[in-house]
Amino acid sequence: MTTKMKLVQAMMALLVGTTLVACSGGGGDSAASTTDDDLTISGSLSSSFAMHKMSGELRTHAINLSDLEIYAIAFTVPPTIGQANVGANGSFSVELEGAKGSQIMAVFRDKTSLVSVGTVTFQDTSKKDMDGNPQESSSLTLTDSVNLGSLSISEEGKVVVDVQDIASVADTTPPAASAAMDLGGNWTIAKYTGTLPTGYYTACTQGDNDCHGPADGENLFLIRLSGNEFTPGVNCTDGSCTESEGTVSSTPAYGLSFWSDAASIAACGNKVGFTEDDALFQGRIALNFPQAYTDGTTSGNLGFGGFVFTAPTGFGGDDCDNNPGPQVGNGICNAHWMATGAKAQFSMSECSRITIGSNNVGVCTMDHATSADVYSAHVEGGGCFTSTGKPLMVDNWANITGNCNSQTALTGDMTGFYSGSCTYTGAPTQGAASQTFTCTWTHGNFDTFDGTTLSDPKAQNFNMSGYTPKSLVNANADCKTIEDDMTRYRCYANAYWQTDISGNGCYKRYHFDWSATSIANFVQTEGRDKPKNNHMTEKIMYTPDGNGAVVSSKEHSSVTVRSGSLESVCEVETGMVLNFKKVTSSQVIVDMKRLARLVNTSDPNCMANAKVPKCEEDANNDGHADGGPNCELHWRLSENGQNFMFYLNK
């Protein structure tokens, strides 16, 4: 993956501003301040479980509160950092010198690894983002000390604070139109030259494949969308709303659209990607469209409407050899996301997913040279675990010894299934240290499967020797020759994720639902469709003085991982929170915090494949990770919690 691709996938942020950093609390030397201007943030924290990277591992576990600290930043000049330990009972109190009336952000993090486990997120239910959700921000202007009350860390890694609960000290006054900094125009990413807070990186050197952040020298084109706050009336509904069906306030409101360049906007038909109905009903903003833009070379007028997508070079050119299945969208072999000449990257087994009662079951056809097919069924939720309960990936079975405990026959809807556990000793993956681990499972073998129902179960101790997963597709087969609709779509989707699509055309960004049972539901629509060169378009939340701003967004996607014949669909949520601090009219400082989490942490197969060391190996010595069929999940999650600070220069 190139550095530029990683920026497109991630752009997430928390802000720290200016070139010097003063510290208070446990953070180091203090800046001079007036005691009356000092600000204290206190409260009590609790948590159940949280998923985060710790010492290189991705795990779900109960957080020991005494392992945490609160790390807070006040955007004074120079900015002030405060940090304080969290007590064993969850209590905390951190002081920020000279910070009254300043923009404040805070995170709870492991005080040893400095990995963030919870970002303080200020939620204002009276305002909406562009998707109609309550407006959230990672920073807020506080006029005085505050007790945040009883807080908890959610599975999303958020510590949510309701702005209404601290209204007496929360300054949400919008700035005057003339004071709100205009972030529109051409910008170039540059390395931050000041003192980086602990745990932060700056912009990556061009071509550095080991740096997974924005690239030094990369260009961005931003358009600030101007308008006014809007309150929908009773006749204003989702999909049908005009300004006359609500109230347009005199209070200014703004959005910000991030692009790689202005040429990509023109290529997409000069459209913002959503309708006026969406802006009014969901975003609660009446935008002043059309809006002129120019980068000095390309000019246009941005208006409402969906993007006009085209196929990237090298995509959409296949013609199915066997014309299978119904035509969908732009065609089953020549859709814009289907790489021309794509080949299967690995063999694909004949497997499907069904539901039996409350159980999700994967069913794979097992082939034998001289006997009839057998249908092997596995109930999702099993897997291998270390002695401490951590999910474990195992692929070195030839060098592992062990034995299994007795199996238990199930009844009712699950007749024919058996549950049990096995204890093994050995290195779970080649090169790993030997250890003892346990695998639990529920499975059964059946003679008959009609696509929805399993019947004619085999005996408990049926010998599966000689049976192998039946392959629908061999590795390196042409995707266009695959007759099975879903298998063909998956073949093309695997190729899509391995291709670096560049250029300033209007190329749609795709996600796929690997759990879909029909090709009509396979291609996902996550909120608003986006071109690859449009990083995001969202509302801006300004600080009262107009010199700071916050933009946030999030989206979902799914990834399939395989362990032997077991296949799991893993849902991933990626978040975007950008904070800006004005230095001059031609320079701002951005702090970027990447957020990514595995949603279905109860699936051991997803958890085990979330951290796969071999995905980072470079056996070919070509400067790129070798990867593999299960590495997409690892790559999407591996950047969670990384912090970058950099300049945007005009």
PDB file of N, CA and C in Angstrom, residues 59 133 168 201 256 538:
ATOM      1  N   ARG A  59      -6.102  -6.874  21.364  1.00  0.00           N
ATOM      2  CA  ARG A  59      -6.805  -7.767  22.261  1.00  0.00           C
ATOM      3  C   ARG A  59      -8.008  -7.082  22.876  1.00  0.00           C
ATOM      4  N   ASN A 133     -26.414  12.309  12.546  1.00  0.00           N
ATOM      5  CA  ASN A 133     -26.062  11.835  13.882  1.00  0.00           C
ATOM      6  C   ASN A 133     -25.726  13.009  14.794  1.00  0.00           C
ATOM      7  N   SER A 168     -22.475  24.996  31.689  1.00  0.00           N
ATOM      8  CA  SER A 168     -22.067  26.220  32.385  1.00  0.00           C
ATOM      9  C   SER A 168     -20.624  26.606  32.076  1.00  0.00           C
ATOM     10  N   TYR A 201       3.978  11.096  15.647  1.00  0.00           N
ATOM     11  CA  TYR A 201       4.873  11.126  14.489  1.00  0.00           C
ATOM     12  C   TYR A 201       4.517  12.346  13.651  1.00  0.00           C
ATOM     13  N   LEU A 256     -16.713  21.319   5.135  1.00  0.00           N
ATOM     14  CA  LEU A 256     -15.383  21.287   4.532  1.00  0.00           C
ATOM     15  C   LEU A 256     -15.265  20.012   3.708  1.00  0.00           C
ATOM     16  N   GLU A 538     -17.672  17.015   5.381  1.00  0.00           N
ATOM     17  CA  GLU A 538     -18.406  17.047   6.641  1.00  0.00           C
ATOM     18  C   GLU A 538     -18.552  18.482   7.133  1.00  0.00           C
TER      19      GLU A 538
END
